[in-house]
Amino acid sequence: MRKKIRLPQMALFLTGIVLLVLSAIQYAYVAGTDHVVRARFEGGTVLAAQLDDYYEQRSKADRSGKKQNGAIPYVTLWNMKEGIEVAAEEYTAEERFSLIEGYGNLEQILPGQKLEGMYPPKSDTEGCAVSDAGARALFGSSRVLGKVLHVDGREYIIRGIIKDVRNMLWIQNKAAEGFPYMEMEYPDKTSASEAMEWLEQQGFGVPAVILPGCDYSAFNFLFLTLPLWLVVLWLYAAVRRRINVAEQKYVRAVLSAAWGIGLAVLIFAGIGYSFRFGLDYIPPKWSDFSFYGKKASALADMHTKLAQMKPLPGDAQLLNHSRHCAYLAWGSLFFTAWAIVSVRRNRC
């Protein structure tokens, strides 16, 4: 006679569910970078004029009816400078800030909650956005929209207040000598190889590190679905036990055949739903068994280079959310598997 699921097994299932929910919360951030590719240069830098020239040439080609291959990324160039002195209007107070100067969509660099106003748009070279912590350090309050800051002898009007515990400042600087960092936002998922090809075609150079958001999203989504598929297969196995108790031989045979076909469909559906990687993760030949070993080595090398470069807040956020999402998902898989094994032992 079968026994009911006991309290310890229920606790294991519940732990798996809680960890899975926490993993999904972490995944929400990673999924937001699904269409973003981040390029990090070491020696070479990209000029705003180069980017403007590309968009101008592309626009002329579109107007003339020439067909262009490939998706057009919306590119934001940027740099981060530490320890920049920023003064309140009339120099009543002065503090050191982390300055993000860019050319493009500044919100894409380090997404934060806008408490008031907005980030200065691409054309606004006289405006700035400031963190609420920085505003309080300079003015004693975060209600500073429209007030003036002084940076390197220039005045900037505060256009937006961003929630952040650090002293942060965002400005547009088209005249910068060059930008070492690039955010490429695509309309659809784009692989790292396609982004690299685009960079080389435009003469921007080869980045030291490239971080495709779709890869992190694909990995984390795969890990996130593993506990769910384990439960689905366990429940489907329970259907097989029901079939085995059928008294008529022919009925059992028909039901077993249907069960086998359903299992095959379920497995292929799971692979199709959970495997969201681009062509970069599909070997050109199925017989190339060294493909994934080389791919793992390349990923490890990229992260080694990333660790040696200047730490960037946006990259750290992506890596941390991705890491926590993966750990929580694997924890959920472990507790779910433990619960299933315990239930099976209890029934024996």
PDB file of N, CA, C and O in Angstrom, residues 151-184:
ATOM      1  N   VAL A 151      31.523  70.972 -12.785  1.00  0.00           N
ATOM      2  CA  VAL A 151      32.453  69.870 -13.014  1.00  0.00           C
ATOM      3  C   VAL A 151      33.517  70.345 -13.996  1.00  0.00           C
ATOM      4  O   VAL A 151      33.194  70.715 -15.138  1.00  0.00           O
ATOM      5  N   ASP A 152      34.776  70.340 -13.563  1.00  0.00           N
ATOM      6  CA  ASP A 152      35.887  70.759 -14.432  1.00  0.00           C
ATOM      7  C   ASP A 152      35.641  72.140 -15.052  1.00  0.00           C
ATOM      8  O   ASP A 152      35.883  72.350 -16.252  1.00  0.00           O
ATOM      9  N   GLY A 153      35.117  73.065 -14.263  1.00  0.00           N
ATOM     10  CA  GLY A 153      34.902  74.416 -14.750  1.00  0.00           C
ATOM     11  C   GLY A 153      33.670  74.591 -15.607  1.00  0.00           C
ATOM     12  O   GLY A 153      33.433  75.697 -16.114  1.00  0.00           O
ATOM     13  N   ARG A 154      32.888  73.549 -15.786  1.00  0.00           N
ATOM     14  CA  ARG A 154      31.661  73.638 -16.588  1.00  0.00           C
ATOM     15  C   ARG A 154      30.434  73.518 -15.698  1.00  0.00           C
ATOM     16  O   ARG A 154      30.467  72.849 -14.662  1.00  0.00           O
ATOM     17  N   GLU A 155      29.355  74.165 -16.119  1.00  0.00           N
ATOM     18  CA  GLU A 155      28.099  74.088 -15.381  1.00  0.00           C
ATOM     19  C   GLU A 155      27.169  73.062 -16.024  1.00  0.00           C
ATOM     20  O   GLU A 155      27.064  72.987 -17.250  1.00  0.00           O
ATOM     21  N   TYR A 156      26.512  72.281 -15.184  1.00  0.00           N
ATOM     22  CA  TYR A 156      25.532  71.303 -15.649  1.00  0.00           C
ATOM     23  C   TYR A 156      24.248  71.467 -14.846  1.00  0.00           C
ATOM     24  O   TYR A 156      24.280  71.560 -13.616  1.00  0.00           O
ATOM     25  N   ILE A 157      23.130  71.490 -15.549  1.00  0.00           N
ATOM     26  CA  ILE A 157      21.827  71.608 -14.907  1.00  0.00           C
ATOM     27  C   ILE A 157      21.306  70.202 -14.597  1.00  0.00           C
ATOM     28  O   ILE A 157      21.317  69.322 -15.455  1.00  0.00           O
ATOM     29  N   ILE A 158      20.860  69.980 -13.388  1.00  0.00           N
ATOM     30  CA  ILE A 158      20.389  68.664 -12.965  1.00  0.00           C
ATOM     31  C   ILE A 158      19.035  68.371 -13.620  1.00  0.00           C
ATOM     32  O   ILE A 158      18.046  69.060 -13.380  1.00  0.00           O
ATOM     33  N   ARG A 159      19.006  67.352 -14.479  1.00  0.00           N
ATOM     34  CA  ARG A 159      17.778  66.961 -15.179  1.00  0.00           C
ATOM     35  C   ARG A 159      17.066  65.790 -14.492  1.00  0.00           C
ATOM     36  O   ARG A 159      15.866  65.602 -14.695  1.00  0.00           O
ATOM     37  N   GLY A 160      17.822  64.981 -13.727  1.00  0.00           N
ATOM     38  CA  GLY A 160      17.207  63.807 -13.126  1.00  0.00           C
ATOM     39  C   GLY A 160      17.887  63.390 -11.838  1.00  0.00           C
ATOM     40  O   GLY A 160      19.080  63.645 -11.645  1.00  0.00           O
ATOM     41  N   ILE A 161      17.109  62.741 -10.969  1.00  0.00           N
ATOM     42  CA  ILE A 161      17.610  62.203  -9.708  1.00  0.00           C
ATOM     43  C   ILE A 161      17.451  60.686  -9.777  1.00  0.00           C
ATOM     44  O   ILE A 161      16.340  60.178  -9.979  1.00  0.00           O
ATOM     45  N   ILE A 162      18.566  59.958  -9.606  1.00  0.00           N
ATOM     46  CA  ILE A 162      18.584  58.510  -9.735  1.00  0.00           C
ATOM     47  C   ILE A 162      18.860  57.879  -8.380  1.00  0.00           C
ATOM     48  O   ILE A 162      19.750  58.335  -7.652  1.00  0.00           O
ATOM     49  N   LYS A 163      18.117  56.845  -8.057  1.00  0.00           N
ATOM     50  CA  LYS A 163      18.313  56.179  -6.770  1.00  0.00           C
ATOM     51  C   LYS A 163      19.613  55.390  -6.781  1.00  0.00           C
ATOM     52  O   LYS A 163      19.776  54.450  -7.562  1.00  0.00           O
ATOM     53  N   ASP A 164      20.548  55.775  -5.927  1.00  0.00           N
ATOM     54  CA  ASP A 164      21.831  55.083  -5.815  1.00  0.00           C
ATOM     55  C   ASP A 164      22.500  55.520  -4.521  1.00  0.00           C
ATOM     56  O   ASP A 164      22.455  56.703  -4.162  1.00  0.00           O
ATOM     57  N   VAL A 165      23.130  54.573  -3.833  1.00  0.00           N
ATOM     58  CA  VAL A 165      23.745  54.885  -2.537  1.00  0.00           C
ATOM     59  C   VAL A 165      25.125  55.511  -2.701  1.00  0.00           C
ATOM     60  O   VAL A 165      25.728  55.944  -1.720  1.00  0.00           O
ATOM     61  N   ARG A 166      25.637  55.554  -3.941  1.00  0.00           N
ATOM     62  CA  ARG A 166      26.954  56.144  -4.187  1.00  0.00           C
ATOM     63  C   ARG A 166      26.810  57.563  -4.736  1.00  0.00           C
ATOM     64  O   ARG A 166      25.751  57.936  -5.220  1.00  0.00           O
ATOM     65  N   ASN A 167      27.913  58.315  -4.697  1.00  0.00           N
ATOM     66  CA  ASN A 167      27.947  59.630  -5.338  1.00  0.00           C
ATOM     67  C   ASN A 167      28.191  59.402  -6.833  1.00  0.00           C
ATOM     68  O   ASN A 167      29.319  59.148  -7.259  1.00  0.00           O
ATOM     69  N   MET A 168      27.131  59.493  -7.626  1.00  0.00           N
ATOM     70  CA  MET A 168      27.209  59.205  -9.054  1.00  0.00           C
ATOM     71  C   MET A 168      26.709  60.411  -9.853  1.00  0.00           C
ATOM     72  O   MET A 168      25.785  61.106  -9.435  1.00  0.00           O
ATOM     73  N   LEU A 169      27.325  60.603 -11.020  1.00  0.00           N
ATOM     74  CA  LEU A 169      26.938  61.695 -11.908  1.00  0.00           C
ATOM     75  C   LEU A 169      26.989  61.194 -13.347  1.00  0.00           C
ATOM     76  O   LEU A 169      27.940  60.511 -13.736  1.00  0.00           O
ATOM     77  N   TRP A 170      25.956  61.527 -14.131  1.00  0.00           N
ATOM     78  CA  TRP A 170      25.881  61.113 -15.535  1.00  0.00           C
ATOM     79  C   TRP A 170      25.825  62.355 -16.423  1.00  0.00           C
ATOM     80  O   TRP A 170      24.988  63.242 -16.203  1.00  0.00           O
ATOM     81  N   ILE A 171      26.689  62.424 -17.444  1.00  0.00           N
ATOM     82  CA  ILE A 171      26.659  63.533 -18.401  1.00  0.00           C
ATOM     83  C   ILE A 171      26.872  62.997 -19.815  1.00  0.00           C
ATOM     84  O   ILE A 171      27.438  61.914 -20.007  1.00  0.00           O
ATOM     85  N   GLN A 172      26.413  63.767 -20.808  1.00  0.00           N
ATOM     86  CA  GLN A 172      26.709  63.485 -22.213  1.00  0.00           C
ATOM     87  C   GLN A 172      27.966  64.261 -22.607  1.00  0.00           C
ATOM     88  O   GLN A 172      28.100  65.437 -22.267  1.00  0.00           O
ATOM     89  N   ASN A 173      28.878  63.602 -23.317  1.00  0.00           N
ATOM     90  CA  ASN A 173      30.112  64.267 -23.732  1.00  0.00           C
ATOM     91  C   ASN A 173      30.527  63.788 -25.122  1.00  0.00           C
ATOM     92  O   ASN A 173      31.358  62.887 -25.264  1.00  0.00           O
ATOM     93  N   LYS A 174      29.935  64.391 -26.126  1.00  0.00           N
ATOM     94  CA  LYS A 174      30.228  64.017 -27.505  1.00  0.00           C
ATOM     95  C   LYS A 174      31.668  64.341 -27.887  1.00  0.00           C
ATOM     96  O   LYS A 174      32.263  63.690 -28.744  1.00  0.00           O
ATOM     97  N   ALA A 175      32.252  65.344 -27.233  1.00  0.00           N
ATOM     98  CA  ALA A 175      33.597  65.811 -27.599  1.00  0.00           C
ATOM     99  C   ALA A 175      34.712  65.026 -26.925  1.00  0.00           C
ATOM    100  O   ALA A 175      35.883  65.385 -27.038  1.00  0.00           O
ATOM    101  N   ALA A 176      34.392  63.942 -26.219  1.00  0.00           N
ATOM    102  CA  ALA A 176      35.423  63.169 -25.536  1.00  0.00           C
ATOM    103  C   ALA A 176      36.428  62.607 -26.545  1.00  0.00           C
ATOM    104  O   ALA A 176      36.092  62.334 -27.702  1.00  0.00           O
ATOM    105  N   GLU A 177      37.676  62.437 -26.117  1.00  0.00           N
ATOM    106  CA  GLU A 177      38.728  61.946 -26.999  1.00  0.00           C
ATOM    107  C   GLU A 177      38.492  60.507 -27.438  1.00  0.00           C
ATOM    108  O   GLU A 177      39.011  60.065 -28.459  1.00  0.00           O
ATOM    109  N   GLY A 178      37.737  59.764 -26.685  1.00  0.00           N
ATOM    110  CA  GLY A 178      37.445  58.378 -27.047  1.00  0.00           C
ATOM    111  C   GLY A 178      36.788  57.651 -25.893  1.00  0.00           C
ATOM    112  O   GLY A 178      36.975  58.011 -24.731  1.00  0.00           O
ATOM    113  N   PHE A 179      36.008  56.631 -26.216  1.00  0.00           N
ATOM    114  CA  PHE A 179      35.302  55.863 -25.194  1.00  0.00           C
ATOM    115  C   PHE A 179      35.777  54.408 -25.233  1.00  0.00           C
ATOM    116  O   PHE A 179      35.777  53.793 -26.297  1.00  0.00           O
ATOM    117  N   PRO A 180      36.143  53.841 -24.094  1.00  0.00           N
ATOM    118  CA  PRO A 180      36.600  52.448 -24.076  1.00  0.00           C
ATOM    119  C   PRO A 180      35.475  51.426 -23.929  1.00  0.00           C
ATOM    120  O   PRO A 180      35.705  50.233 -24.100  1.00  0.00           O
ATOM    121  N   TYR A 181      34.261  51.882 -23.590  1.00  0.00           N
ATOM    122  CA  TYR A 181      33.170  50.947 -23.330  1.00  0.00           C
ATOM    123  C   TYR A 181      31.994  51.230 -24.257  1.00  0.00           C
ATOM    124  O   TYR A 181      31.706  52.383 -24.590  1.00  0.00           O
ATOM    125  N   MET A 182      31.312  50.158 -24.629  1.00  0.00           N
ATOM    126  CA  MET A 182      30.228  50.269 -25.601  1.00  0.00           C
ATOM    127  C   MET A 182      29.087  49.333 -25.211  1.00  0.00           C
ATOM    128  O   MET A 182      29.322  48.173 -24.882  1.00  0.00           O
ATOM    129  N   GLU A 183      27.865  49.882 -25.227  1.00  0.00           N
ATOM    130  CA  GLU A 183      26.654  49.087 -25.030  1.00  0.00           C
ATOM    131  C   GLU A 183      25.909  49.051 -26.363  1.00  0.00           C
ATOM    132  O   GLU A 183      25.562  50.100 -26.904  1.00  0.00           O
ATOM    133  N   MET A 184      25.670  47.867 -26.884  1.00  0.00           N
ATOM    134  CA  MET A 184      24.963  47.713 -28.152  1.00  0.00           C
ATOM    135  C   MET A 184      23.610  47.063 -27.879  1.00  0.00           C
ATOM    136  O   MET A 184      23.537  45.910 -27.475  1.00  0.00           O
TER     137      MET A 184
END
